[in-house]
Amino acid sequence: MSRLLLVSNRLPVTVKSDKDGVSVVRSAGGLATGLRGPHERSGGVWIGWPGDVSRLTPPQRASVEAQLAELRCVPIQLSASEVSRYYEGYSNQVLWPLCHYFIERIPRQDRDWDVYRKVNERFADLVARQYQPGDTIWVHDYQLMLVPAFLRARLPQARIGYFHHIPFPSSEIFRSLPHRNELVRGLLGADLIGFHTHTYVRHFSSTLMRLLGLETVVDRVEHEGREVRLGAFPMGIDAQSFENLAKEPAVLEEVRMHREKSAEQRLVLGVDRLDYTKGIPRRLVAVQRLLEREPAWRGRLRFIQVAVPSRTGVEDYATYREQVDELVGRINGLYGSVHNVPVHYLYRSFNEKQLAALYRAADVMLVTPTRDGMNLVAKEFCAARPDEDGVLVLSEFAGAADELGDALIVNPYDVEGMADALETALDMPQEERRTRMRILRARVKEYDVHWWVRSFLDTLEATPLAPPRVEPAGAEVALERMRHAERLLLLIDYDGTLVPFAPRPELAAPDAALLDLLQRLATRPNTRVHIVSGRTKETLEAWLGTLPVGLHAEHGLWSRPAPGQEWKVLEGVPTDWKALVRPVLEAFAARVPGALVEEKSASLAWHYRQVDRVFGARQALELRLHLGEVFAQGPLEVLPGDKVVEVRARGVNKGRVVGTVTERMAPGTLVVALGDDRTDEDLFAALPEGSLAIHAGGKRTRASYRVNGPTEVRQLLSALLPG
Ligand SMILES: O=P(O)(O)OC[C@H]1O[C@H](O[C@H]2O[C@H](CO)[C@@H](O)[C@H](O)[C@H]2O)[C@H](O)[C@@H](O)[C@@H]1O
Ligand SMILES: O=c1ccn([C@@H]2O[C@H](COP(=O)(O)OP(=O)(O)O)[C@@H](O)[C@H]2O)c(=O)[nH]1
């Protein structure tokens, strides 16, 4: 088992200071419990912020550090201003509302981005200092979205996982963020990116497509020559511990007291941080609605709402608190009596034991956030019900709803519907309560926090490590070999390699500098140049025909080895299929604005560069599936290219060119191939041993060298020329 380096904003500890000195106490939460075992067993460390220790004296600080080291925790020191801008500012006032669909709550000026970025970089520096080869790094949550990419730059070979604990919103929401691309690229530094639900994975995939044009194939995305995996790992709780608590005599005694106080009443419970995502006001209004429309429930219902103070330094939370206070007052004013009030509002935090007692005492648990990444309270309630009683009313917008379908699922925006669900829950026959609770408990107990940790780490361990990436120094090495070769044979692709992509195929004509470069290369001593392209022979002839280079069109179907010579075609390549395929491509072009069909002598291409990214990618996939089904065993190949789907006769590929041009090659010739897309991989695969393959771009490739697109290709080729 490799050492596990855990990285989170907060360390799983609390630093307490009193008259007896300072002590570092472990946190009780489920996440800390679930991760502690693997972390300690692996001999790894946990890196994060220990909280504000600025008021401690130097000896107290030394004591804290020693205690942290004992717990295998490595603290990062954050100044008060960093906490206020990176944590309270960017994390909690920008990313939090954004991911929970509250864009209107984001401040108009985003002043804290720079600090967020800087603190993320500091985290990465600290992790890199702790890292030893073979370690596994697991970064947690939205406060640290840039850390994976910062780490990847520092530790190209490291195994890095990231888990997003809050919702990942629809791409339509995410794209409203000014620094959206940096954040998404930050996550892509990881080998595995985990979310609670498939919906969040789907949102992240479409964000990748919309913002960066990256396509997810099943659960994989290619980015900068690496494969990044995405997955849904619904987080669980320490179910056994809640069950045990709920059976403890002291807890059962507390349960008895809760129930005794409301012997004639039904107990309804809500437990949340006081956060605007938790849907507390609408929940209160739903309770009010039930009392309003069903007088029989008045005096017979006791709603305990625990609201844990949270982010009290952020203004929105203070306003929200006032709103909740006011509502509670209004409902109690309306439906309270001298003997009791319907809403018991407790603005404070409870420990797990006290919570277990409340959970076990409740008849109905209301968990109705408007958005929630998972919601652990819902799961804790089930775990704390070994009596198989109690009804869970759960918002469809909590991640937990994907797993807990046997709860009463409600839309938290539909107040009337919530009042109905509350009434259904209160009236539910015992047998139904038991059946539902049994199923809920089975799920919560099996897929607990230990399962979650294991399944994420197992997937991360099974993810192939990023292949060693040849950075620009690699191109330097290639250049040295080219310079020292006795003879050079250059096989160069055109679009995406020598010229950048243009909106339409006919707009990618060579510029004067490129023509000059190719002319000078082709007349360099002992150097031969061949252009190997998917283009038609007419286009290559028109654009490059006067140069002293070999031309190979339509992926090697046509070849013209030198100027003045005849174009030769591969014999026996069928073209009769075009009449069948053309109408299909045309139909797809007609329904996809911006798409176009290009006809070549023995192939057809469906282009979608000018189509909306997400729609284009989907249609391209549909077209490929459709053609694949129709022509499954036929004489055709359907090739995905760069914003193009090409259909051509099977067996015609750029690899064929290699055989003909190297046939009478003089000894001491170094063959060098340069290309950017899938069709160039055929060329690379066919190269004789000892050749150089250079990929231009960020895709996965069999080439051993990589440069960054046409500008760097041209620089590399120019460096072969004198002066
Ligand atoms: O083998 P290549 O030389 O790389 O040619 C591949 C295809 O290139 C052309 O399409 C691509 O370039 C166009 C101009 O920049 C761009 O508009 C299009 O989106 C790209 O896919 C060409 O039209 C195809 O026939 C070639 O097969
Ligand atoms: O008085 C309280 C109320 C809640 N919690 C804990 O806080 C966590 C809340 O997690 P959840 O996923 O429900 O919501 P979050 O607060 O993370 O948005 C749960 O584990 C609760 O047991 C607590 O310790 N004391």
CSV table of C-alpha atoms in Angstrom, one decimal, residues 40 51 97 166 172 262 284 295 345 355 406 415 441 486 575 605:
chain,number,residue,atom,x,y,z
A,40,GLU,CA,-2.4,6.1,9.5
A,51,GLY,CA,-7.4,26.8,12.4
A,97,PRO,CA,-23.0,29.8,-4.1
A,166,ILE,CA,-20.3,19.8,-3.1
A,172,GLU,CA,-24.8,26.7,-17.9
A,262,SER,CA,-44.2,15.5,23.7
A,284,LEU,CA,-40.8,26.2,8.0
A,295,PRO,CA,-56.3,22.4,12.2
A,345,TYR,CA,-35.6,26.4,17.1
A,355,LEU,CA,-27.9,14.0,17.6
A,406,ASP,CA,-37.3,4.9,-0.3
A,415,VAL,CA,-44.2,24.2,-0.3
A,441,ARG,CA,-30.8,1.3,6.4
A,486,GLU,CA,23.5,12.2,-42.5
A,575,THR,CA,-16.0,4.4,-54.1
A,605,ALA,CA,-15.9,14.2,-44.4
